[in-house]
Rosetta silent file (secondary structure, phi, psi, omega in degrees, C-alpha in Angstrom):
SEQUENCE: MSSSTAYQTFSLANQVQQISQKDEIYAFDVEANKRILQQAPWDQDPHYFKSCKISAVALIKMVIHARSGVPHEIMGLMQGKVIGNSIIIMDSFALPVQGTETRVNAANEANEYMVTYVQECEKVKRLENAIGWYHSHPGYGCWLSGIDVDTQMNNQQFQDPFVAVVIDPNRTISAGKVDIGAFRTYPKDYTPPTSSASEYQSIPLAKIEDFGAHANQYYQLEVEIFKSSLDEELLGLLWNKYWVNTLSGSNLISNRAYAVSQITDLHEKLARAQTAVGNTRAPVLAPKGQDEDKKKEDNQLAKTVKDSQKIAVEAQHGLISQILKDVIFSSRP
SCORE:     score description
SCORE:     0.000 S_00000001
   1 L     0.000  140.212 -159.374    0.054   -0.256   -0.130 S_00000001
   2 L   -98.502 -172.697 -164.291    1.683    3.416   -0.950 S_00000001
   3 H   -58.522  -40.181  179.861    1.625    6.355    0.953 S_00000001
   4 H   -59.129  -52.357  160.815   -0.992    8.035   -1.209 S_00000001
   5 H   -56.897  -18.533 -171.825   -3.624    4.810   -0.589 S_00000001
   6 H   -94.613  -24.329  179.513   -2.953    5.057    2.931 S_00000001
   7 H   -87.970  -27.296  179.220   -3.910    8.735    2.749 S_00000001
   8 H   -69.822  -36.498 -179.704   -6.778    7.950    0.907 S_00000001
   9 H   -75.548  -46.530  176.005   -8.139    5.274    3.128 S_00000001
  10 H   -54.194  -27.024  177.351   -7.527    7.615    5.936 S_00000001
  11 H   -95.087  -10.655 -178.957   -9.301   10.519    4.831 S_00000001
  12 H   -76.823  -61.835  160.933  -12.219    8.156    3.550 S_00000001
  13 L   -35.446  -46.521 -130.826  -11.890    6.465    7.260 S_00000001
  14 L  -148.405   18.314  174.788  -12.395    9.554    8.993 S_00000001
  15 L    49.346   58.518 -155.055  -14.787   11.427    6.449 S_00000001
  16 E  -123.632  124.907 -155.490  -12.750   13.991    5.702 S_00000001
  17 E   -91.222  120.409 -164.422  -14.548   16.796    3.706 S_00000001
  18 E  -113.586  125.852 -176.964  -13.006   18.525    0.636 S_00000001
  19 E  -125.884  173.204 -165.749  -14.227   22.480    0.690 S_00000001
  20 L  -100.903  137.779 -177.974  -13.251   24.943   -1.568 S_00000001
  21 L   -44.608  -30.085  179.890   -9.940   27.270   -0.566 S_00000001
  22 L   -90.001  -12.696 -165.049  -12.550   30.551   -0.939 S_00000001
  23 L   -50.565  130.703  173.899  -15.147   28.946    1.617 S_00000001
  24 H   -48.964  -24.147  161.189  -15.608   31.445    4.428 S_00000001
  25 H   -33.904  -40.412 -178.908  -14.265   28.729    6.663 S_00000001
  26 H   -98.109    7.966  155.350  -10.553   29.859    5.759 S_00000001
  27 L  -107.695  111.796 -146.171  -11.284   33.656    6.550 S_00000001
  28 L  -105.976  109.932 -151.410  -10.921   35.383    9.302 S_00000001
  29 L   -94.639   98.813 -169.349  -13.278   38.217    9.247 S_00000001
  30 L   -66.158  -42.989 -177.306  -11.919   40.587   12.322 S_00000001
  31 H   -61.954  -52.657 -150.924  -15.221   42.802   12.502 S_00000001
  32 H  -100.070   35.562  153.514  -17.854   39.655   12.625 S_00000001
  33 H  -117.938  -40.951  152.252  -15.626   37.779   15.201 S_00000001
  34 H   -13.320  -64.623 -167.707  -15.840   41.110   17.441 S_00000001
  35 H   -46.797  -49.895 -173.054  -19.571   40.771   16.708 S_00000001
  36 H   -61.850  -38.978 -170.695  -19.911   36.978   17.586 S_00000001
  37 H   -58.681  -84.257 -135.066  -17.489   37.773   21.129 S_00000001
  38 H   -65.298  -27.295 -167.069  -19.756   41.073   22.095 S_00000001
  39 H   -78.355  -49.852 -167.992  -22.878   38.946   21.393 S_00000001
  40 L    38.204   44.645 -178.706  -22.374   35.717   22.852 S_00000001
  41 H   -30.894  -42.983  176.975  -25.127   33.768   22.152 S_00000001
  42 H   -65.479  -16.239  169.630  -23.827   30.909   23.910 S_00000001
  43 H   -60.156  -29.772 -165.798  -23.924   32.834   27.180 S_00000001
  44 L  -116.819  -16.357  177.425  -27.838   32.360   26.904 S_00000001
  45 L  -124.072  120.511  166.904  -28.278   28.852   25.240 S_00000001
  46 L   -43.729  -43.255 -174.544  -26.043   25.957   26.924 S_00000001
  47 L  -110.806   56.464 -174.396  -26.399   24.081   23.613 S_00000001
  48 L   -94.294  -37.405  167.510  -25.773   26.878   21.241 S_00000001
  49 L   -73.058  108.007 -171.675  -22.760   24.601   19.675 S_00000001
  50 L   -92.311  -32.492 -163.208  -24.102   22.265   17.770 S_00000001
  51 E  -144.776  170.278 -166.995  -20.810   20.904   15.777 S_00000001
  52 E  -138.253  102.092  158.581  -16.431   20.885   16.076 S_00000001
  53 E  -102.944  137.098  175.198  -15.067   21.534   12.365 S_00000001
  54 E  -135.769   79.601 -140.992  -11.868   20.502   12.265 S_00000001
  55 L   -29.306  136.914  170.759   -9.041   20.879    9.878 S_00000001
  56 H   -53.149  -27.738  161.676   -7.126   18.140    8.640 S_00000001
  57 H   -45.898  -58.902  175.629   -4.044   19.742    9.386 S_00000001
  58 H   -68.116  -40.934  168.645   -4.964   20.071   13.053 S_00000001
  59 H   -72.491  -70.866 -171.444   -6.156   16.554   13.232 S_00000001
  60 H   -55.150  -34.719  178.296   -3.059   14.966   12.117 S_00000001
  61 H   -65.729  -43.306 -161.034   -0.759   17.288   14.076 S_00000001
  62 H   -80.769   -6.856 -166.324   -3.013   16.290   17.343 S_00000001
  63 H   -94.500  -58.622 -179.928   -3.131   12.132   16.537 S_00000001
  64 H   -46.448  -49.142  174.035    0.735   12.528   15.908 S_00000001
  65 H   -75.985   -0.040  173.821    1.157   14.330   19.472 S_00000001
  66 H  -101.654  -32.718  179.627   -0.953   11.793   21.131 S_00000001
  67 H   -66.037  -46.068 -173.916    0.811    8.891   19.807 S_00000001
  68 L   -74.618   -6.940  160.379    4.010    9.960   20.795 S_00000001
  69 L  -114.955   46.765 -178.919    2.855   10.233   24.216 S_00000001
  70 L   -85.967  167.260  -50.986    1.524    6.826   25.136 S_00000001
  71 L   -11.830  -28.921 -176.942    1.051    5.439   27.706 S_00000001
  72 L  -109.748  167.424 -164.576    0.542    8.946   28.802 S_00000001
  73 L   -67.340  128.442 -176.769   -1.744   11.508   28.508 S_00000001
  74 L  -112.488  155.675 -174.596   -0.561   14.731   26.262 S_00000001
  75 E  -133.013  172.072  177.579   -2.260   17.933   26.366 S_00000001
  76 E  -171.737  176.439 -168.723   -2.049   21.155   23.195 S_00000001
  77 E  -138.148  133.755  166.999   -4.294   24.252   22.445 S_00000001
  78 E  -102.126  141.328 -158.741   -6.273   24.968   19.207 S_00000001
  79 E  -115.615  148.523 -174.171   -6.545   27.721   17.400 S_00000001
  80 E   172.803 -159.598 -177.189   -9.588   28.458   15.480 S_00000001
  81 L  -140.857 -170.828  172.888  -13.098   30.724   15.189 S_00000001
  82 E  -144.244  120.403  162.312  -17.006   30.366   15.685 S_00000001
  83 L  -124.421  102.839 -167.338  -19.217   30.365   12.616 S_00000001
  84 L    63.345 -131.993 -171.980  -22.695   30.037   13.324 S_00000001
  85 L  -106.250   39.310  160.581  -23.631   26.989   15.770 S_00000001
  86 E  -133.408  140.774  163.036  -19.779   25.800   14.833 S_00000001
  87 E   -73.920  112.568  164.044  -16.418   25.685   16.418 S_00000001
  88 E   -73.615  138.190  178.614  -13.688   26.022   13.781 S_00000001
  89 E  -128.370   91.269 -168.585  -10.667   24.273   14.688 S_00000001
  90 L   -89.843  -30.211  174.133   -8.370   25.928   12.161 S_00000001
  91 E  -161.239  173.624 -173.564   -4.596   24.490   13.469 S_00000001
  92 E  -148.452  157.010  169.450   -3.123   23.067   17.052 S_00000001
  93 E  -128.099  119.614 -171.535   -0.204   23.162   18.964 S_00000001
  94 E   -64.979  151.863  177.287    1.363   20.808   21.340 S_00000001
  95 L   -99.469  135.961  158.783    1.985   22.095   25.225 S_00000001
  96 L   -51.667   29.034 -174.593    5.331   21.136   27.456 S_00000001
  97 L  -109.796  143.850 -168.949    3.622   19.440   29.457 S_00000001
  98 L   -82.878   93.851  166.173    4.601   16.145   31.368 S_00000001
  99 L   -89.975 -174.943 -175.745    1.381   14.127   32.042 S_00000001
 100 L  -120.445  151.756 -176.187    0.769   11.017   33.859 S_00000001
 101 L   -59.392  -11.586  165.091   -1.178    7.903   32.600 S_00000001
 102 L  -117.582  -11.626 -170.952   -4.341    9.226   34.165 S_00000001
 103 L  -136.932  170.670  146.750   -4.125   13.172   34.268 S_00000001
 104 L  -152.259  138.432  170.557   -2.310   15.958   32.723 S_00000001
 105 L  -142.249  136.567 -171.828   -2.304   19.310   33.558 S_00000001
 106 L   -27.974  127.258  148.363   -0.955   23.119   32.151 S_00000001
 107 L   -94.766 -166.928 -168.295    1.744   24.321   34.740 S_00000001
 108 H   -81.091  -20.572  159.571    3.142   27.830   34.516 S_00000001
 109 H   -56.044  -72.886 -177.025    5.662   26.772   31.965 S_00000001
 110 H   -56.470  -29.867  172.199    3.388   25.626   29.623 S_00000001
 111 H   -51.058  -64.934 -171.691    0.905   28.896   30.325 S_00000001
 112 H   -40.216  -54.315 -166.663    4.252   31.249   29.346 S_00000001
 113 H   -45.584  -79.186 -159.340    4.876   28.819   26.261 S_00000001
 114 H   -32.108  -49.231  179.642    1.094   29.260   25.438 S_00000001
 115 H   -56.761  -57.719 -162.270    1.158   33.258   25.712 S_00000001
 116 H   -74.178  -19.462  159.556    4.140   33.346   23.295 S_00000001
 117 H   -54.070  -56.351  162.964    3.055   30.887   21.104 S_00000001
 118 H   -52.280  -49.517  165.443   -0.377   33.104   20.274 S_00000001
 119 H   -40.085  -46.368 -172.725    1.853   36.415   20.135 S_00000001
 120 H   -71.957  -35.004  178.979    4.124   35.084   17.453 S_00000001
 121 H   -18.955  -72.319 -143.813    0.993   33.533   15.852 S_00000001
 122 H   -67.590  -28.434 -169.163   -0.215   37.347   15.596 S_00000001
 123 H   -75.975  -40.773  173.583    3.002   38.486   14.290 S_00000001
 124 L  -117.893   42.446 -166.086    2.581   36.881   11.347 S_00000001
 125 L    46.622   47.541 -178.665   -0.869   37.446   10.829 S_00000001
 126 L  -114.003   97.714 -154.174   -2.348   34.391   11.920 S_00000001
 127 L  -112.652   25.185  144.805   -5.018   35.755   13.899 S_00000001
 128 L   -70.301  156.707 -171.126   -7.393   33.276   15.506 S_00000001
 129 E   -71.254  174.934  157.945   -7.998   32.919   19.009 S_00000001
 130 E   -82.976  134.105 -179.227   -7.014   29.653   21.278 S_00000001
 131 E  -148.852   10.106  164.785  -10.403   28.518   21.082 S_00000001
 132 E  -173.789  173.063  177.866  -10.028   25.076   22.414 S_00000001
 133 E  -125.575  145.878 -176.210   -7.872   22.366   24.326 S_00000001
 134 E  -108.610  153.788  158.363   -6.839   19.023   23.187 S_00000001
 135 E  -179.552  165.523 -155.522   -5.590   15.861   25.278 S_00000001
 136 L  -104.969  160.217   35.901   -5.207   12.231   24.959 S_00000001
 137 L    20.334   30.418  168.817   -6.872    9.184   26.406 S_00000001
 138 L   -68.741   98.912 -170.619   -5.064    6.572   26.021 S_00000001
 139 L   118.734  -17.012 -163.555   -6.659    3.159   26.003 S_00000001
 140 L  -154.699   45.401  151.275  -10.029    4.283   27.773 S_00000001
 141 L    70.521  175.119  167.774  -12.097    6.282   24.872 S_00000001
 142 L   -80.130  108.488 -174.992  -13.336    9.742   24.650 S_00000001
 143 L   171.417  161.593  178.292  -15.398   11.616   27.468 S_00000001
 144 L  -108.116  149.728 -179.459  -14.135   13.767   30.243 S_00000001
 145 L   -81.976 -174.983  170.792  -13.150   12.767   33.743 S_00000001
 146 H   -62.802  -43.327 -169.151  -13.756   15.061   36.472 S_00000001
 147 H   -67.050  -45.623 -178.985  -10.573   16.826   36.597 S_00000001
 148 H   -54.919  -66.095  179.016  -11.195   17.591   32.569 S_00000001
 149 H   -40.642  -41.666 -163.074  -14.927   18.826   33.453 S_00000001
 150 H   -79.809  -60.134 -175.056  -13.625   21.146   36.090 S_00000001
 151 H   -45.134  -30.195  176.441  -10.678   22.544   33.729 S_00000001
 152 H   -82.993  -37.754  179.887  -13.418   23.020   30.907 S_00000001
 153 H   -40.435  -59.682 -154.974  -15.983   24.572   33.511 S_00000001
 154 H   -95.069   10.363  152.778  -13.384   27.116   34.074 S_00000001
 155 H   -87.587  -24.048  167.421  -12.028   27.811   30.258 S_00000001
 156 H   -69.149  -38.547 -158.477  -15.709   28.495   29.436 S_00000001
 157 H   -93.330  -18.501 -175.606  -16.375   30.660   32.432 S_00000001
 158 H  -124.937    5.179 -157.936  -12.765   33.226   31.660 S_00000001
 159 H  -165.120   12.539 -168.153  -12.197   32.337   27.917 S_00000001
 160 L   -89.930  146.988   42.333  -15.338   31.108   26.006 S_00000001
 161 L  -103.427  142.072  157.114  -16.145   30.360   23.308 S_00000001
 162 L  -144.819  161.931 -171.431  -14.120   26.910   23.905 S_00000001
 163 E  -160.973  160.957 -153.355  -14.354   23.708   23.530 S_00000001
 164 E   -92.255  150.623  150.441  -12.609   20.040   24.796 S_00000001
 165 E  -140.270  131.922 -179.661  -11.295   17.940   22.818 S_00000001
 166 E   -98.600  140.659 -176.099  -10.470   14.081   23.272 S_00000001
 167 E  -158.811  115.153  159.906   -8.477   11.530   21.404 S_00000001
 168 L   -85.902  115.700  164.896   -7.530    7.817   22.315 S_00000001
 169 H   -80.163  -25.267  174.999   -4.387    7.105   20.501 S_00000001
 170 H   -88.880    6.221  130.048   -4.452    3.528   21.404 S_00000001
 171 H   -76.945  -36.297  145.466   -7.874    3.031   19.699 S_00000001
 172 H   -30.258  -41.316  167.774   -7.155    5.088   17.049 S_00000001
 173 L   -92.993  -20.606  162.294   -4.234    2.793   16.016 S_00000001
 174 L   -69.536   -8.817 -159.272   -6.447   -0.429   16.664 S_00000001
 175 L  -135.050  -12.930  156.772   -9.438    0.487   14.820 S_00000001
 176 L    79.694   32.777  177.283   -7.463    2.256   11.740 S_00000001
 177 L  -160.372  149.987 -169.739   -9.611    5.691   12.557 S_00000001
 178 L  -120.839  125.505 -165.604   -9.313    8.264   15.089 S_00000001
 179 L   -69.452   78.182 -179.340  -11.129    7.848   18.011 S_00000001
 180 E  -130.203  149.866 -173.431  -11.964   11.585   18.981 S_00000001
 181 E  -144.540  118.794 -169.511  -14.708   13.766   20.788 S_00000001
 182 E   -96.447  136.643 -170.574  -15.276   17.200   20.895 S_00000001
 183 E  -152.927  158.224  177.631  -17.461   18.502   24.237 S_00000001
 184 E  -133.728  148.846 -173.802  -18.728   21.502   25.913 S_00000001
 185 E  -100.418  152.082  163.336  -19.705   21.737   29.864 S_00000001
 186 L   -75.451  140.415  154.117  -22.943   22.924   31.163 S_00000001
 187 L   -33.670  149.599 -175.125  -23.238   25.987   33.319 S_00000001
 188 L   -54.925  -52.808 -161.390  -22.856   25.309   37.135 S_00000001
 189 L  -102.034   26.627 -172.839  -26.595   25.884   37.922 S_00000001
 190 L  -112.568  119.323  167.918  -27.770   24.536   34.601 S_00000001
 191 L   -96.025  114.573  174.422  -29.779   21.340   34.583 S_00000001
 192 L   -49.465  145.809 -168.853  -29.871   19.375   31.644 S_00000001
 193 L   -81.921  168.582  175.706  -32.784   17.769   29.731 S_00000001
 194 L   -57.810  148.750 -163.793  -32.910   13.807   29.773 S_00000001
 195 L   -92.900  139.698  142.594  -30.228   12.716   27.453 S_00000001
 196 L   -31.314  135.902  151.615  -31.011   10.578   24.454 S_00000001
 197 L   -40.848  106.374 -154.165  -29.553    7.454   24.105 S_00000001
 198 L   -88.113 -175.975  166.287  -26.168    7.990   23.012 S_00000001
 199 L   -55.961  124.097  156.639  -23.609    5.502   20.696 S_00000001
 200 L   -51.278  136.222  173.691  -22.159    2.716   23.316 S_00000001
 201 L  -124.823  168.867 -173.475  -18.729    3.168   24.292 S_00000001
 202 L  -117.381  141.399 -175.005  -16.646    0.782   25.995 S_00000001
 203 L  -141.722  122.081  172.628  -15.028    2.526   29.426 S_00000001
 204 L   -54.058  149.540 -171.219  -12.889    0.304   31.494 S_00000001
 205 H   -28.847  -66.801 -163.187  -14.188   -0.735   35.327 S_00000001
 206 H   -49.384  -31.371 -164.919  -11.663    1.194   36.617 S_00000001
 207 H  -120.329  -13.963 -162.483  -12.647    4.576   34.770 S_00000001
 208 H   -72.014  -50.128  171.943  -16.573    3.597   34.718 S_00000001
 209 H   -49.627  -68.710 -156.472  -17.514    5.487   38.282 S_00000001
 210 H   -80.465    1.613  154.301  -15.882    8.632   37.526 S_00000001
 211 H   -54.628  -59.514 -156.266  -17.565    8.624   33.657 S_00000001
 212 H   -75.556   -3.130 -163.876  -20.836    8.019   35.019 S_00000001
 213 H   -82.888  -34.273 -176.741  -20.350   10.431   37.834 S_00000001
 214 H   -96.880  -21.762 -125.307  -19.829   13.461   35.538 S_00000001
 215 H   -68.080  -37.801 -169.720  -21.319   12.225   32.634 S_00000001
 216 H   -91.186   13.771 -177.026  -24.520   14.504   32.966 S_00000001
 217 H  -110.254   11.012 -154.706  -22.158   17.888   33.121 S_00000001
 218 E  -166.761  147.569 -166.803  -21.069   17.894   29.695 S_00000001
 219 E  -135.361  156.977 -174.698  -22.918   17.169   25.804 S_00000001
 220 E  -109.910  130.870  178.847  -20.696   15.693   23.282 S_00000001
 221 E   -93.723  169.351  160.577  -20.681   18.112   19.873 S_00000001
 222 E   -62.947  139.692  165.049  -20.457   16.492   16.141 S_00000001
 223 E   -90.000  149.448 -177.761  -17.143   16.322   14.554 S_00000001
 224 E  -132.848  121.371  174.549  -16.496   17.415   11.156 S_00000001
 225 E  -102.946  109.398 -159.541  -13.247   17.165    9.279 S_00000001
 226 E  -139.342  146.176  178.487  -12.166   19.221    6.434 S_00000001
 227 E  -135.865 -164.339 -179.289   -9.341   20.125    4.050 S_00000001
 228 E  -146.785  136.799  161.272   -8.848   22.178    0.936 S_00000001
 229 H   -22.687  -88.849 -165.763   -6.353   21.995   -2.125 S_00000001
 230 H   -30.671   -8.554  171.268   -4.403   24.614   -0.482 S_00000001
 231 H  -103.363    3.811 -176.610   -3.583   21.947    2.439 S_00000001
 232 H   -62.851  -39.193  178.187   -2.305   19.145    0.335 S_00000001
 233 H   -54.014  -49.238  164.195    1.045   20.425    0.527 S_00000001
 234 H   -86.331  -10.721  161.542    1.454   20.460    4.295 S_00000001
 235 H   -69.793  -19.499  159.808   -0.760   17.727    4.508 S_00000001
 236 H   -62.400  -56.535  168.735    1.716   15.793    2.596 S_00000001
 237 H   -71.951  -35.173 -166.123    4.598   16.486    4.928 S_00000001
 238 H   -66.922  -60.257 -172.285    2.435   15.768    8.116 S_00000001
 239 H   -52.577  -28.414  172.902    1.036   12.610    6.703 S_00000001
 240 H   -78.130  -45.219 -173.254    4.479   11.379    5.537 S_00000001
 241 H   -83.002  -29.364  178.922    5.957   11.337    9.439 S_00000001
 242 H   -53.198  -36.501 -161.897    2.123    9.752   10.150 S_00000001
 243 H  -102.461  -19.767  170.505    2.376    6.998    7.678 S_00000001
 244 H   -47.124  -65.808 -170.125    6.517    6.361    8.393 S_00000001
 245 H   -54.497  -54.764  167.177    5.566    5.750   12.172 S_00000001
 246 H   -39.875  -30.493 -157.582    2.769    3.633   10.934 S_00000001
 247 H  -106.590  -23.069  171.925    4.354    1.822    8.634 S_00000001
 248 H  -116.245   -0.086  170.555    7.362    0.826   10.836 S_00000001
 249 L   -99.576 -154.680 -139.022    5.816   -0.067   13.961 S_00000001
 250 L  -158.732  113.562  162.801    3.710   -3.214   14.613 S_00000001
 251 H   -63.705  -32.240  178.526    0.230   -2.660   16.275 S_00000001
 252 H   -69.673  -18.721  172.961    0.298   -5.838   18.027 S_00000001
 253 H   -85.714  -46.123 -179.284    3.612   -4.418   19.862 S_00000001
 254 H   -41.708  -40.737 -166.784    2.657   -0.962   19.906 S_00000001
 255 L  -105.019    8.073  176.856   -0.827   -1.698   21.685 S_00000001
 256 H   -26.648  -68.807  161.162    0.619   -4.569   23.812 S_00000001
 257 H   -56.575  -36.390 -179.709   -0.351   -3.181   27.021 S_00000001
 258 H   -72.005  -56.963 -173.215   -3.433   -1.667   25.629 S_00000001
 259 H   -62.582  -28.504 -179.783   -4.844   -5.369   24.614 S_00000001
 260 H   -57.577  -47.214 -149.442   -3.544   -6.937   27.841 S_00000001
 261 H   -81.066  -29.680  164.232   -5.455   -4.471   29.676 S_00000001
 262 H   -46.083  -69.513 -149.584   -8.881   -4.953   27.110 S_00000001
 263 H   -58.270  -46.453 -166.621   -8.790   -8.583   27.919 S_00000001
 264 H   -56.558  -32.788  170.831   -8.306   -8.244   31.650 S_00000001
 265 H   -71.497  -46.900  115.200  -10.902   -5.709   31.835 S_00000001
 266 H    34.258  -96.471  177.523  -13.071   -8.099   29.990 S_00000001
 267 H   -72.510  -32.059  153.114  -12.630  -10.489   32.092 S_00000001
 268 H   -48.007  -48.746  177.394  -13.392   -8.678   35.206 S_00000001
 269 H   -44.059  -56.823  158.994  -16.805   -7.517   33.367 S_00000001
 270 H   -60.088  -46.542  179.031  -17.884  -11.065   32.832 S_00000001
 271 H   -79.039   11.897  155.007  -17.353  -12.024   36.246 S_00000001
 272 H  -102.208  -19.810  170.520  -19.233   -9.509   37.349 S_00000001
 273 H   -67.572  -58.816 -176.965  -22.165  -10.006   34.591 S_00000001
 274 H   -33.885  -55.564 -168.945  -22.079  -13.540   35.842 S_00000001
 275 H   -60.307  -28.385 -176.642  -22.231  -12.645   39.513 S_00000001
 276 H   -84.097  -43.201  172.528  -25.374  -10.540   38.399 S_00000001
 277 L   -55.879  112.678  165.893  -27.264  -13.108   36.356 S_00000001
 278 L   -39.334 -144.188  124.346  -29.877  -15.013   38.573 S_00000001
 279 L   -34.992  107.020 -154.178  -31.712  -18.125   37.906 S_00000001
 280 L   -89.980  -20.551  172.167  -31.945  -18.690   34.254 S_00000001
 281 L   -85.560  117.318  177.503  -35.508  -20.373   34.968 S_00000001
 282 L  -116.253  166.993 -155.665  -37.353  -17.816   35.581 S_00000001
 283 L   -53.628 -153.997 -177.647  -41.024  -18.001   36.821 S_00000001
 284 L  -113.308  -33.264  166.635  -43.962  -17.916   33.962 S_00000001
 285 L  -123.121  111.929  173.796  -45.224  -14.057   35.594 S_00000001
 286 L   -99.572  155.410  179.826  -42.406  -12.476   36.932 S_00000001
 287 L   -49.449  176.494  161.253  -42.992   -9.688   39.444 S_00000001
 288 L   -73.874  -16.648  171.226  -42.013   -6.324   38.449 S_00000001
 289 L   -85.011  -17.415  176.759  -38.858   -5.922   39.906 S_00000001
 290 L   -84.603 -137.987 -146.843  -37.434   -8.990   38.856 S_00000001
 291 L     1.993  -13.923  170.986  -38.401   -8.154   35.285 S_00000001
 292 L  -105.724  -29.548  172.110  -36.455   -4.696   35.519 S_00000001
 293 L   -76.206  -24.053  179.322  -33.506   -6.568   37.133 S_00000001
 294 H   -65.088  -47.429  153.868  -33.602   -9.161   34.146 S_00000001
 295 H   -24.862  -47.547 -179.823  -33.403   -5.984   32.041 S_00000001
 296 H  -107.946   -7.296  138.452  -30.520   -4.848   33.473 S_00000001
 297 H   -31.856  -95.516 -179.274  -28.727   -8.286   33.105 S_00000001
 298 H   -17.355  -88.653  175.003  -29.712   -8.376   29.600 S_00000001
 299 H   -14.653  -69.012 -161.644  -28.122   -4.747   29.179 S_00000001
 300 H   -74.132  -31.656  179.294  -24.800   -5.657   31.175 S_00000001
 301 H   -62.377  -36.572 -167.870  -24.458   -9.118   29.009 S_00000001
 302 H   -84.407  -23.586  162.541  -24.935   -7.340   25.773 S_00000001
 303 H   -87.908   -7.338  165.703  -22.479   -4.609   26.329 S_00000001
 304 H   -81.123   -3.615 -168.603  -19.921   -6.861   27.670 S_00000001
 305 H   -87.760  -78.498 -148.949  -21.123   -8.895   24.154 S_00000001
 306 H   -56.753  -47.615 -159.293  -20.338   -5.719   22.270 S_00000001
 307 H   -62.017  -41.034  178.391  -16.730   -5.206   24.414 S_00000001
 308 H   -64.147  -44.100 -163.908  -15.607   -8.806   23.010 S_00000001
 309 H   -97.673    5.657  174.570  -16.623   -8.436   19.652 S_00000001
 310 H  -103.754  -30.827  168.848  -14.813   -4.848   19.355 S_00000001
 311 H   -62.630  -37.410 -179.939  -11.674   -6.563   21.225 S_00000001
 312 H   -91.122   10.043 -153.059  -11.752   -9.283   18.096 S_00000001
 313 H  -141.309  -62.981  161.721  -12.040   -7.101   15.364 S_00000001
 314 H   -24.908  -55.390 -163.170   -9.159   -4.825   17.037 S_00000001
 315 H   -76.758  -58.514  156.271   -7.043   -7.620   17.290 S_00000001
 316 H   -23.076  -42.278 -167.208   -7.816   -8.760   13.480 S_00000001
 317 H   -90.662  -31.712  173.951   -7.123   -5.604   11.975 S_00000001
 318 H   -48.579  -70.910 -179.883   -3.549   -6.076   14.019 S_00000001
 319 H   -28.730  -64.290  178.512   -3.087   -9.334   12.382 S_00000001
 320 H   -61.893  -39.786 -170.912   -4.363   -8.404    8.806 S_00000001
 321 H   -67.632  -36.691 -176.243   -1.872   -5.465    8.877 S_00000001
 322 H   -54.535  -48.944 -168.784    0.930   -7.291   10.225 S_00000001
 323 H   -43.551  -50.269 -176.464    0.376   -9.986    7.418 S_00000001
 324 H   -65.063  -26.477  166.828    0.214   -7.613    4.806 S_00000001
 325 H   -63.760   -9.623 -161.157    3.558   -5.868    5.936 S_00000001
 326 H  -111.354  -33.434 -173.386    4.896   -8.905    5.858 S_00000001
 327 H   -80.959  -29.581  155.065    4.075  -10.194    2.600 S_00000001
 328 H   -64.383  -54.686 -169.636    5.171   -6.906    0.994 S_00000001
 329 H   -98.559  -17.401 -174.763    8.345   -5.741    2.734 S_00000001
 330 L   -69.649  143.649  176.774    9.964   -9.544    3.713 S_00000001
 331 L   -80.384   -2.919 -175.471   12.769  -10.512    1.831 S_00000001
 332 L   -57.844  154.312  178.989   11.391  -14.164    1.927 S_00000001
 333 L  -100.533    0.000    0.000   11.021  -15.591   -1.299 S_00000001
C-alpha cells in the first residue's frame, strides 16, 4: 500500500470533506469575530454549539502528538473561530506538559509557552484565537473525567468560546480511524434535559465510576473534518511522518499493553455480569421488580458482548496489517 493510497483510506475512514479554499471557513473577519464575541449567544443557550469542524492539518498534528505520548496523557491548544453554531479548529499546537497515565495539567511553563506562541502567530498574521484544548485518553475512550470537566468549566467561564477535544491514540491505532470527541460543559446552575441514548462506548471498569459521575455535566458536539487543495502540501508533509510511524511499527507490539488491559477488563466485566445473572429458569409471571432486574442483566451482558466483539475486530485488524507488511516487505521467497 502506497502512502497516497493510505492517505486516501485515512480520508475515507474519517470522512474528510473537501471544501473550496474560497470558503468562508478559511477567511478570518476581524469585525465579524468581534461582533459574535460581544453578542456571546452561547451565554444564553448552553446548547448553542452543535458541531466542531476540525481541519485535517490540525487533526493529524493532534494524532501524531497523542501517539507520541503513549502510555501517558498529552495536552495541547487549538486555534480557530466561531461560524454560526460551529466551532472551527484551524490549527493546533502541543504544550510542553509532562502528563501521567491518568491526568495532565498545564503548569506555569506551559502557560508562558501558550502566550508566547499566540503572540508570535499574531506577528505572522495568524489571527485566530485560542479556542479550545485537546488531550489524550490512552486506551479508555473519549469522554471528560472530573478533572477535565473542572478544567473545561474554568475555560468556558474565563475565555469562552472554548471547546474540549479528547483523542484516544490506542483505539485510533487499533481501529485505523481517529477516535475523537469534542465536548462543552454546562453552567454549574444548569439542569440538562434528559439525554437520549447515545452510541455505546466501551469504558474500562476502573473508569466507569468517574465517567458516570460527570456524564451529565457536559454534552458532545458532532465532529466534522475538512480540508482544501491549499492544505495538500502541508498535509503531505505531515502525512509522511504519520505514515512512516504507522508503517514502521506494529499494532500488535505498540498496543500490547493496551490489548492486555482490554482482555483483563473484559474478564472482570464478565465475572461481574455472571454474579449479577440470577436463576435462568424464571417464573411464568415474574414480578415487576424481577423483570427490571432481568433487563439490567441482559443489558450488562449485551455490553460485554459488544466489548468482546470490539477486541476481536481490533486484534484481527492488527493481524491483517502485520501479515500485509510481511508479504510486501519481507525478503523471504
